[in-house]
Amino acid sequence: MTGKERITRILRGEPVDRVALHEHFWIDTQKEWTQQGHLRPGENMADHFGFDLDECWAFNMIADLDFEPQVVAETAETITFLDGNGATLKRHKLHDSTPEHVAFRVCDRETWEEVRPLLLEPDRRRIDFAAYRRVKEECRRAGRFFVWSGINVFECMHPLCGHENLLAGMALDPDWVLDMASVYANLTVELQKILFEEEGYPDGIWYYEDMGYKGSPFMSPRMYCDLLQPAHKYTIGYAHEHGLPVIMHSCGFVEPLLPHMIESGIDCLQALEVKAGMDLVKLYAQYSGKIAFMGGVDVRALYSNDREQIDRELLRTIPYVKDGYRYILHSDHSIPKTVDYESFLYFIEKALELGTY
């Protein structure tokens, strides 16, 4: 069974030979393993580890495509810069991390109106046609399931105005947030139409949409339904119109939102971050008749590089999520360089052994 066949069937809940396999890595991890001689320079991790799917990030959703990032401050360890969203961000130089949010030019409806015109037309410069074409062909040759990957509206909005301004806006000026979500949803779909009509459709869509943190979503279920769900139904609906299943990634605790995300049309939930409070086994038992799941294996077990801890984590999850043919193996986040190459290989081998039917 090819990866494409396996993923296609899992997203439908149809019988397969084993659970499917995918993973994400921090950039530092590939560098570390390459320096150690485990990987060839620039080697595709999907090829190396035999993943069942691969993805292509083909869109640039920065507000001002013509803006050249400006360095605001720099130290030996960090660099602070202004980007095309009007956001001032601080990044570490020595290791991968989420950038620190310093300031945002867009902070309310009035400042949004200044950048809104930049996002109304589907500028072809936003699309990396060549990358999409290349990864699509690589997946075809390898028999992998190919997904277009990109951010959905919440992940478009908060880089523009920051989480604090966005969440305050959801409570105090919901019409502003609704408008931003609608503009980004329309832009996403119009860009997809251009790309897919010229380069062909992918096998599926993967939206990234981090809507939670430790113990809670960023918004209430009612706010999700009122302010984000219309955009989700529109973007997911476009995919379904063309027979494309939709995977949605969301870090953090999003369990209270999950029934509404399913109502929006997602076919698979990815990440299921254990340290944020997500419980793969519980959610699988509750919802696997409706959607598939990817992730939910605590990456901290891999940090330990202790095979007994890895065994315990896999035995805690895999035997319980095999039933129903609705599971894709993945950690609950991404693999850092502190995980030994040999530990990751063991993780895959042990998990697929447990996950074979």
Coordinates of C-alpha atoms in Angstrom, one line a residue:
M1 CA 0.0 0.0 0.0
T2 CA 1.4 3.4 -0.9
G3 CA 1.5 6.4 1.4
K4 CA -1.1 8.1 -0.8
E5 CA -3.4 5.1 -0.6
R6 CA -2.9 4.7 3.2
I7 CA -3.6 8.4 4.1
T8 CA -6.6 8.5 1.7
R9 CA -8.1 5.5 3.4
I10 CA -7.4 6.7 6.9
L11 CA -9.0 10.1 6.3
R12 CA -12.1 8.1 5.3
G13 CA -11.9 5.5 8.1
E14 CA -11.3 2.6 5.7
P15 CA -9.1 -0.4 6.5
V16 CA -5.3 -0.1 6.0
D17 CA -2.3 -2.2 6.7
R18 CA -0.9 0.0 9.4
V19 CA -1.2 3.4 11.0
A20 CA 0.3 6.1 8.7
L21 CA 3.5 8.1 9.4
H22 CA 4.4 11.7 9.3
E23 CA 6.5 14.1 11.4
H24 CA 7.8 17.7 11.8
F25 CA 11.3 18.8 12.9
W26 CA 12.8 22.0 14.1
I27 CA 15.4 23.3 11.6
D28 CA 18.1 22.8 14.1
T29 CA 17.3 19.0 14.2
Q30 CA 18.1 18.5 10.6
K31 CA 21.3 20.5 10.9
E32 CA 22.4 18.5 13.9
W33 CA 21.7 15.1 12.3
T34 CA 23.3 16.2 9.1
Q35 CA 26.5 17.2 11.0
Q36 CA 26.5 13.9 12.7
G37 CA 26.4 12.1 9.3
H38 CA 22.9 10.6 9.6
L39 CA 21.5 12.7 6.8
R40 CA 22.9 13.9 3.5
P41 CA 23.0 17.7 3.1
G42 CA 19.5 18.9 2.1
E43 CA 18.1 15.4 2.2
N44 CA 14.3 15.2 2.2
M45 CA 13.2 13.9 5.6
A46 CA 10.1 12.3 4.0
D47 CA 12.3 10.3 1.8
H48 CA 14.8 9.4 4.5
F49 CA 12.2 8.2 7.0
G50 CA 9.6 6.9 4.6
F51 CA 6.8 9.3 5.5
D52 CA 3.4 8.7 4.0
L53 CA 2.7 12.3 3.1
D54 CA 4.6 15.5 2.3
E55 CA 3.5 19.1 2.2
C56 CA 4.3 22.4 0.4
W57 CA 3.9 25.8 1.8
A58 CA 3.3 27.8 -1.4
F59 CA 1.8 31.1 -0.2
N60 CA 3.2 34.3 1.2
M61 CA 0.5 35.9 3.3
I62 CA 2.5 38.9 4.5
A63 CA 0.5 42.1 4.1
D64 CA 3.0 44.2 2.2
L65 CA 4.9 42.1 -0.4
D66 CA 7.1 45.1 -1.4
F67 CA 8.3 45.9 2.2
E68 CA 11.9 45.0 2.9
P69 CA 12.3 43.9 6.5
Q70 CA 14.2 46.5 8.6
V71 CA 16.5 45.6 11.5
V72 CA 15.5 47.6 14.6
A73 CA 18.1 46.2 17.0
E74 CA 20.6 43.4 17.2
T75 CA 22.7 41.7 19.8
A76 CA 25.0 38.7 19.7
E77 CA 22.0 36.4 20.4
T78 CA 18.9 38.2 19.0
I79 CA 17.7 40.3 16.1
T80 CA 14.7 42.6 16.3
F81 CA 13.1 43.6 13.0
L82 CA 10.1 45.2 11.4
D83 CA 8.3 43.1 8.8
G84 CA 5.8 43.6 6.0
N85 CA 2.8 43.2 8.4
G86 CA 4.0 46.2 10.4
A87 CA 5.0 43.9 13.3
T88 CA 8.2 44.3 15.3
L89 CA 9.5 40.9 16.2
K90 CA 12.6 39.6 18.1
R91 CA 14.2 36.3 17.0
H92 CA 17.0 34.2 18.5
K93 CA 20.0 33.7 16.3
L94 CA 21.4 30.7 18.0
H95 CA 18.4 28.4 18.0
D96 CA 14.9 28.0 16.6
S97 CA 12.1 29.5 18.5
T98 CA 8.8 31.4 18.2
P99 CA 9.6 35.1 17.8
E100 CA 8.9 37.4 20.7
H101 CA 6.1 39.9 19.8
V102 CA 7.3 43.5 20.5
A103 CA 4.9 45.8 18.8
F104 CA 2.2 45.9 16.1
R105 CA 1.3 48.8 13.8
V106 CA -2.2 47.3 13.2
C107 CA -4.0 47.4 16.5
D108 CA -7.6 48.3 15.7
R109 CA -10.2 48.8 12.9
E110 CA -8.7 52.1 11.8
T111 CA -5.2 50.8 11.4
W112 CA -6.6 47.7 9.7
E113 CA -8.2 49.8 7.1
E114 CA -4.8 51.1 6.1
V115 CA -3.5 47.6 5.1
R116 CA -6.8 46.0 4.0
P117 CA -6.4 47.1 0.3
L118 CA -3.1 45.1 0.1
L119 CA -5.0 41.9 0.8
L120 CA -8.0 42.2 -1.5
E121 CA -6.4 41.2 -4.8
P122 CA -4.8 37.7 -5.2
D123 CA -1.4 38.9 -6.3
R124 CA 0.4 36.0 -8.2
R125 CA 3.6 37.0 -6.4
R126 CA 2.3 35.4 -3.3
I127 CA 2.4 32.0 -4.9
D128 CA 5.5 29.8 -5.2
F129 CA 4.5 27.9 -8.3
A130 CA 7.8 26.2 -8.7
A131 CA 8.0 24.8 -5.1
Y132 CA 4.4 23.5 -5.4
R133 CA 5.2 21.8 -8.8
R134 CA 8.4 20.3 -7.4
V135 CA 6.9 18.8 -4.3
K136 CA 3.8 17.6 -6.1
E137 CA 6.0 15.7 -8.5
E138 CA 8.2 14.3 -5.8
C139 CA 5.1 12.9 -4.0
R140 CA 3.8 11.4 -7.2
R141 CA 7.0 9.6 -7.8
A142 CA 7.3 8.4 -4.2
G143 CA 3.6 7.4 -3.9
R144 CA 3.1 9.9 -1.1
F145 CA -0.1 11.8 -0.2
F146 CA 0.6 15.4 -1.2
V147 CA -0.9 18.3 0.7
W148 CA -1.0 22.1 0.1
S149 CA -0.1 23.6 3.4
G150 CA -0.8 27.0 4.7
I151 CA -2.2 29.2 7.5
N152 CA -5.9 29.8 8.0
V153 CA -7.5 33.0 9.2
F154 CA -6.5 33.1 12.9
E155 CA -2.9 32.4 11.9
C156 CA -3.1 35.2 9.3
M157 CA -4.6 37.7 11.7
H158 CA -2.4 37.5 14.8
P159 CA 0.9 38.0 12.9
L160 CA -0.7 41.2 11.6
C161 CA -2.1 42.7 14.9
G162 CA -0.8 40.5 17.7
H163 CA -2.7 38.1 19.9
E164 CA -3.6 40.8 22.5
N165 CA -5.1 43.2 20.0
L166 CA -6.9 40.3 18.1
L167 CA -8.4 38.8 21.2
A168 CA -9.5 42.1 22.6
G169 CA -11.0 42.9 19.2
M170 CA -13.0 39.6 19.3
A171 CA -14.6 40.9 22.5
L172 CA -14.8 44.6 21.9
D173 CA -15.1 45.0 18.1
P174 CA -16.2 41.7 16.7
D175 CA -17.2 43.2 13.3
W176 CA -13.5 44.2 12.8
V177 CA -12.3 40.7 13.4
L178 CA -15.1 39.3 11.2
D179 CA -13.9 41.5 8.4
M180 CA -10.3 40.5 8.8
A181 CA -11.2 36.8 8.8
S182 CA -13.4 37.3 5.7
V183 CA -10.6 39.1 3.8
Y184 CA -8.0 36.5 4.6
A185 CA -10.4 33.6 3.8
N186 CA -11.3 35.1 0.4
L187 CA -7.6 35.8 -0.4
T188 CA -6.6 32.2 0.5
V189 CA -9.3 30.7 -1.7
E190 CA -8.6 33.0 -4.6
L191 CA -4.9 32.2 -4.5
Q192 CA -5.7 28.5 -4.3
K193 CA -7.9 28.8 -7.4
I194 CA -5.1 30.3 -9.3
L195 CA -2.5 27.8 -8.2
F196 CA -4.7 24.7 -8.6
E197 CA -6.1 25.6 -12.0
E198 CA -2.6 26.1 -13.3
E199 CA -0.6 23.3 -11.5
G200 CA -3.3 20.8 -10.6
Y201 CA -5.0 19.9 -7.4
P202 CA -3.2 18.4 -4.4
D203 CA -4.4 15.3 -2.6
G204 CA -5.5 17.3 0.4
I205 CA -5.3 20.6 2.3
W206 CA -3.5 21.2 5.6
Y207 CA -4.4 24.3 7.5
Y208 CA -2.3 25.6 10.4
E209 CA -4.5 27.4 13.0
D210 CA -3.0 27.6 16.6
M211 CA -6.1 28.4 18.6
G212 CA -5.1 27.3 22.1
Y213 CA -2.5 27.4 24.8
K214 CA -2.0 25.4 28.0
G215 CA -5.3 24.4 29.4
S216 CA -7.6 26.7 27.3
P217 CA -8.4 27.9 23.8
F218 CA -7.7 31.5 23.0
M219 CA -11.4 32.1 22.6
S220 CA -14.7 30.7 23.8
P221 CA -16.6 28.2 21.7
R222 CA -19.2 30.9 21.1
M223 CA -16.6 33.3 19.9
Y224 CA -15.2 30.6 17.6
C225 CA -18.6 30.0 16.1
D226 CA -19.4 33.7 15.7
L227 CA -16.1 35.0 14.4
L228 CA -13.9 32.2 13.0
Q229 CA -16.3 29.5 11.9
P230 CA -17.7 31.4 8.9
A231 CA -14.2 31.7 7.5
H232 CA -13.4 28.1 8.3
K233 CA -16.6 26.9 6.6
Y234 CA -15.7 28.9 3.5
T235 CA -12.1 27.8 3.1
I236 CA -12.8 24.1 4.1
G237 CA -16.0 24.2 1.9
Y238 CA -13.9 25.2 -1.1
A239 CA -11.6 22.2 -0.5
H240 CA -14.5 19.8 -0.1
E241 CA -16.1 21.1 -3.3
H242 CA -13.0 19.7 -5.1
G243 CA -12.9 16.5 -3.2
L244 CA -9.9 17.5 -1.0
P245 CA -9.9 16.4 2.6
V246 CA -8.8 18.9 5.2
I247 CA -6.3 18.4 8.0
M248 CA -6.2 21.1 10.6
H249 CA -3.3 21.7 12.9
S250 CA -3.9 23.5 16.2
C251 CA -1.4 23.6 19.1
G252 CA -2.7 24.1 22.6
F253 CA -5.8 22.9 24.3
V254 CA -8.6 23.1 21.7
E255 CA -10.9 20.3 23.0
P256 CA -13.8 22.7 23.7
L257 CA -13.6 23.9 20.1
L258 CA -13.4 20.5 18.5
P259 CA -17.1 19.8 18.0
H260 CA -17.4 23.1 16.2
M261 CA -14.2 22.5 14.2
I262 CA -15.8 19.2 13.1
E263 CA -19.0 21.1 12.2
S264 CA -16.8 23.4 10.1
G265 CA -15.7 20.4 8.1
I266 CA -12.2 19.3 9.2
D267 CA -11.4 15.7 8.3
C268 CA -8.4 15.3 10.7
L269 CA -7.1 17.1 13.8
Q270 CA -3.3 17.3 14.1
A271 CA -0.9 18.0 17.1
L272 CA -3.0 17.1 20.2
E273 CA -0.5 18.6 22.5
V274 CA -0.2 16.6 25.6
K275 CA 1.4 19.2 27.8
A276 CA -1.4 21.6 26.9
G277 CA -4.0 19.2 28.2
M278 CA -5.0 17.3 25.0
D279 CA -5.7 13.6 25.5
L280 CA -5.5 11.6 22.3
V281 CA -7.0 8.4 23.6
K282 CA -10.0 10.2 25.1
L283 CA -10.7 12.3 22.0
Y284 CA -10.1 9.3 19.7
A285 CA -12.7 7.3 21.6
Q286 CA -15.1 10.2 21.4
Y287 CA -14.7 11.5 17.8
S288 CA -12.9 8.9 15.7
G289 CA -16.2 8.0 14.0
K290 CA -16.2 11.6 12.7
I291 CA -12.6 12.6 12.0
A292 CA -9.1 11.2 11.9
F293 CA -6.3 12.1 14.3
M294 CA -2.6 12.8 13.8
G295 CA -0.2 13.3 16.8
G296 CA -0.9 13.1 20.5
V297 CA 2.3 11.2 21.4
D298 CA 4.1 13.2 24.0
V299 CA 7.4 14.4 22.5
R300 CA 8.9 14.7 26.0
A301 CA 9.2 10.9 26.0
L302 CA 11.5 11.3 23.0
Y303 CA 13.5 14.1 24.7
S304 CA 14.5 11.6 27.3
N305 CA 16.2 9.4 24.7
D306 CA 15.1 6.6 27.0
R307 CA 13.6 3.6 25.2
E308 CA 11.6 2.5 28.2
Q309 CA 9.9 5.9 28.4
I310 CA 9.3 5.8 24.6
D311 CA 7.8 2.3 25.0
R312 CA 5.5 3.5 27.8
E313 CA 4.2 6.4 25.8
L314 CA 3.6 4.4 22.7
L315 CA 1.8 1.6 24.7
R316 CA -0.3 4.3 26.3
T317 CA -1.6 5.5 22.9
I318 CA -1.1 3.3 19.8
P319 CA -3.0 0.1 20.9
Y320 CA -6.1 2.3 21.6
V321 CA -6.0 4.4 18.4
K322 CA -5.6 1.5 16.0
D323 CA -9.3 0.7 16.1
G324 CA -11.3 2.3 13.3
Y325 CA -8.3 3.0 11.0
R326 CA -8.3 6.7 11.8
Y327 CA -4.8 7.4 13.1
I328 CA -1.6 8.9 11.6
L329 CA 1.6 8.6 13.8
H330 CA 3.2 11.9 14.8
S331 CA 4.5 13.5 18.0
D332 CA 2.4 16.1 19.7
H333 CA 4.6 18.9 18.4
S334 CA 8.0 18.8 16.5
I335 CA 11.2 16.9 17.0
P336 CA 14.0 19.1 18.6
K337 CA 17.7 18.5 18.2
T338 CA 17.9 17.1 21.8
V339 CA 16.3 13.9 20.4
D340 CA 19.0 11.5 19.3
Y341 CA 18.7 10.2 15.7
E342 CA 18.7 6.7 17.0
S343 CA 15.9 7.5 19.5
F344 CA 13.7 8.8 16.7
L345 CA 14.4 5.7 14.5
Y346 CA 13.4 3.5 17.5
F347 CA 10.2 5.6 18.0
I348 CA 9.2 5.0 14.4
E349 CA 10.0 1.3 14.4
K350 CA 8.3 0.6 17.7
A351 CA 5.2 2.6 16.8
L352 CA 4.7 1.0 13.4
E353 CA 5.2 -2.4 14.9
L354 CA 2.4 -1.6 17.4
G355 CA 0.4 0.0 14.7
T356 CA 0.4 -2.8 12.2
Y357 CA -2.9 -4.6 11.6

